[in-house]
Amino acid sequence: MIERSPDDWESPAESLADRFPTKFRSKASTQGVLVTTDPRPRQIFWDSLGEFGTLTSVLARRDIVEVREQQEALYRDAEGVVRRHFFDFVVTFDDGTRRALAYKPRDRAETVGFINFLTDLAERISPEIADEIVPLTEFDLPRATVQNAILIHDCQRDPPDDNDEAVLASLAEFVGHVSIADLRDATGLGGDAYRAIIRLIGSGEIVMKGTARIGGQTLVRLANQEDAR
């Protein structure tokens, strides 16, 4: 076995959060850190499973170019007292639009009047923070969307390689859609081909049909081909 040189590994960039997880809120709390698959990987902290689902979903979108977690917003409340609010994520789209994402489970959001709070907050924070505040609950994050985003992130941890080229070459031989299983088998590369297919879905070079959870029977085509007739 060849030992890897320390020069082959580079520590991911630090988080851009304005605050970091400090302690669990309850025995059921879940916190963690995700390392992006960008050319310059960066740490992004998440503070709940709902935030994790939100994070992976936005990272899978190709129209979002930056994600910052736990971003601070200073504002004055109705009594003029200066307060702080931390948005779970502030995302920047490729057209420059910035949206502050605020996640809370539906039951909790209804109990604490979350929507009313965010509506009032939108009038008090600086427009430099975001152009829009977007409240999110688990009902805004379909399970299949989150599962697909997690799968794409996992496969994109492997850099593009010859398997990607082999998949694209095999897919070019098909007219219209083909199942992921048939495409994998056509390459003869097994699991390596499957992971390459998922990476290429994530990059947009391969387009999947529908929004269901990705699996062997998911139909795909080249992005530059028209849908099958």
Tab-separated table of N, CA, C and O in Angstrom, residues 13 15 23 29 44 46 52 54 68-69 77 94 108 129 138 146 161 166 168-169 172 190 200 215 222 227-228:
chain	number	residue	atom	x	y	z
A	13	ALA	N	-12.275	24.538	4.417
A	13	ALA	CA	-12.365	25.901	4.944
A	13	ALA	C	-13.323	25.934	6.131
A	13	ALA	O	-14.221	25.098	6.264
A	15	SER	N	-16.276	27.250	8.738
A	15	SER	CA	-17.665	27.684	8.591
A	15	SER	C	-17.759	29.207	8.531
A	15	SER	O	-16.920	29.924	9.088
A	23	LYS	N	-24.595	23.490	22.675
A	23	LYS	CA	-25.073	22.405	23.516
A	23	LYS	C	-26.377	21.881	22.944
A	23	LYS	O	-27.064	22.551	22.179
A	29	SER	N	-32.046	16.172	20.582
A	29	SER	CA	-31.392	17.106	19.670
A	29	SER	C	-30.346	16.398	18.818
A	29	SER	O	-29.684	15.458	19.268
A	44	ILE	N	-20.066	23.312	7.000
A	44	ILE	CA	-21.345	23.965	7.264
A	44	ILE	C	-22.013	23.213	8.415
A	44	ILE	O	-22.250	22.009	8.328
A	46	TRP	N	-25.080	22.270	11.058
A	46	TRP	CA	-26.534	22.211	11.118
A	46	TRP	C	-26.949	21.819	12.530
A	46	TRP	O	-26.220	21.144	13.240
A	52	PHE	N	-30.690	19.891	8.536
A	52	PHE	CA	-29.863	19.040	7.677
A	52	PHE	C	-30.579	18.770	6.356
A	52	PHE	O	-29.969	18.831	5.284
A	54	THR	N	-32.857	20.639	4.982
A	54	THR	CA	-32.857	21.901	4.249
A	54	THR	C	-31.510	22.132	3.578
A	54	THR	O	-31.429	22.499	2.394
A	68	ARG	N	-24.795	30.146	3.463
A	68	ARG	CA	-24.187	30.515	4.743
A	68	ARG	C	-25.169	30.159	5.848
A	68	ARG	O	-26.346	30.513	5.781
A	69	GLU	N	-24.674	29.497	6.872
A	69	GLU	CA	-25.551	29.076	7.956
A	69	GLU	C	-25.453	30.009	9.146
A	69	GLU	O	-24.449	30.714	9.320
A	77	ASP	N	-37.058	45.715	18.275
A	77	ASP	CA	-38.425	45.224	18.420
A	77	ASP	C	-39.393	46.389	18.593
A	77	ASP	O	-39.011	47.567	18.465
A	94	ASP	N	-28.035	32.393	-8.405
A	94	ASP	CA	-27.130	32.821	-9.475
A	94	ASP	C	-27.506	34.163	-10.084
A	94	ASP	O	-26.704	34.767	-10.799
A	108	ARG	N	-44.418	23.137	16.002
A	108	ARG	CA	-43.737	24.157	16.795
A	108	ARG	C	-43.962	25.540	16.205
A	108	ARG	O	-44.194	26.512	16.936
A	129	ILE	N	-29.174	41.965	4.591
A	129	ILE	CA	-29.126	40.577	5.061
A	129	ILE	C	-29.710	39.639	4.024
A	129	ILE	O	-29.136	38.600	3.690
A	138	GLU	N	-41.246	20.826	7.672
A	138	GLU	CA	-41.023	19.519	7.054
A	138	GLU	C	-41.946	19.290	5.857
A	138	GLU	O	-41.627	18.491	4.960
A	146	VAL	N	-35.238	15.231	-0.189
A	146	VAL	CA	-34.143	15.208	0.775
A	146	VAL	C	-33.273	13.971	0.571
A	146	VAL	O	-32.032	14.052	0.567
A	161	ASP	N	-14.331	11.213	-12.621
A	161	ASP	CA	-13.226	10.391	-13.108
A	161	ASP	C	-13.621	9.732	-14.429
A	161	ASP	O	-14.615	10.119	-15.054
A	166	ALA	N	-17.359	7.269	-19.145
A	166	ALA	CA	-17.893	6.001	-19.637
A	166	ALA	C	-19.414	5.989	-19.582
A	166	ALA	O	-20.082	5.500	-20.511
A	168	LEU	N	-21.433	8.650	-19.700
A	168	LEU	CA	-21.945	9.561	-20.732
A	168	LEU	C	-21.844	8.926	-22.117
A	168	LEU	O	-22.757	9.084	-22.952
A	169	ALA	N	-20.766	8.226	-22.373
A	169	ALA	CA	-20.603	7.569	-23.670
A	169	ALA	C	-21.654	6.479	-23.862
A	169	ALA	O	-22.238	6.343	-24.950
A	172	ALA	N	-25.141	7.966	-24.461
A	172	ALA	CA	-25.285	8.542	-25.801
A	172	ALA	C	-25.748	7.502	-26.817
A	172	ALA	O	-26.261	7.862	-27.889
A	190	GLY	N	-20.556	-1.574	-12.825
A	190	GLY	CA	-21.205	-1.848	-11.553
A	190	GLY	C	-21.468	-0.613	-10.711
A	190	GLY	O	-21.948	0.411	-11.191
A	200	LEU	N	-23.528	12.791	-12.065
A	200	LEU	CA	-23.886	13.491	-13.287
A	200	LEU	C	-25.305	14.056	-13.226
A	200	LEU	O	-25.598	15.070	-13.857
A	215	GLY	N	-33.560	5.512	-7.830
A	215	GLY	CA	-33.305	4.090	-7.682
A	215	GLY	C	-32.970	3.480	-9.029
A	215	GLY	O	-32.870	4.176	-10.045
A	222	LEU	N	-29.595	12.084	-21.431
A	222	LEU	CA	-28.616	13.155	-21.523
A	222	LEU	C	-29.311	14.504	-21.485
A	222	LEU	O	-30.405	14.667	-22.046
A	227	ASP	N	-36.759	14.936	-24.727
A	227	ASP	CA	-37.460	13.808	-24.113
A	227	ASP	C	-37.869	12.785	-25.163
A	227	ASP	O	-38.134	13.109	-26.313
A	228	ALA	N	-37.914	11.546	-24.718
A	228	ALA	CA	-38.363	10.480	-25.627
A	228	ALA	C	-39.806	10.703	-26.047
A	228	ALA	O	-40.631	11.167	-25.263
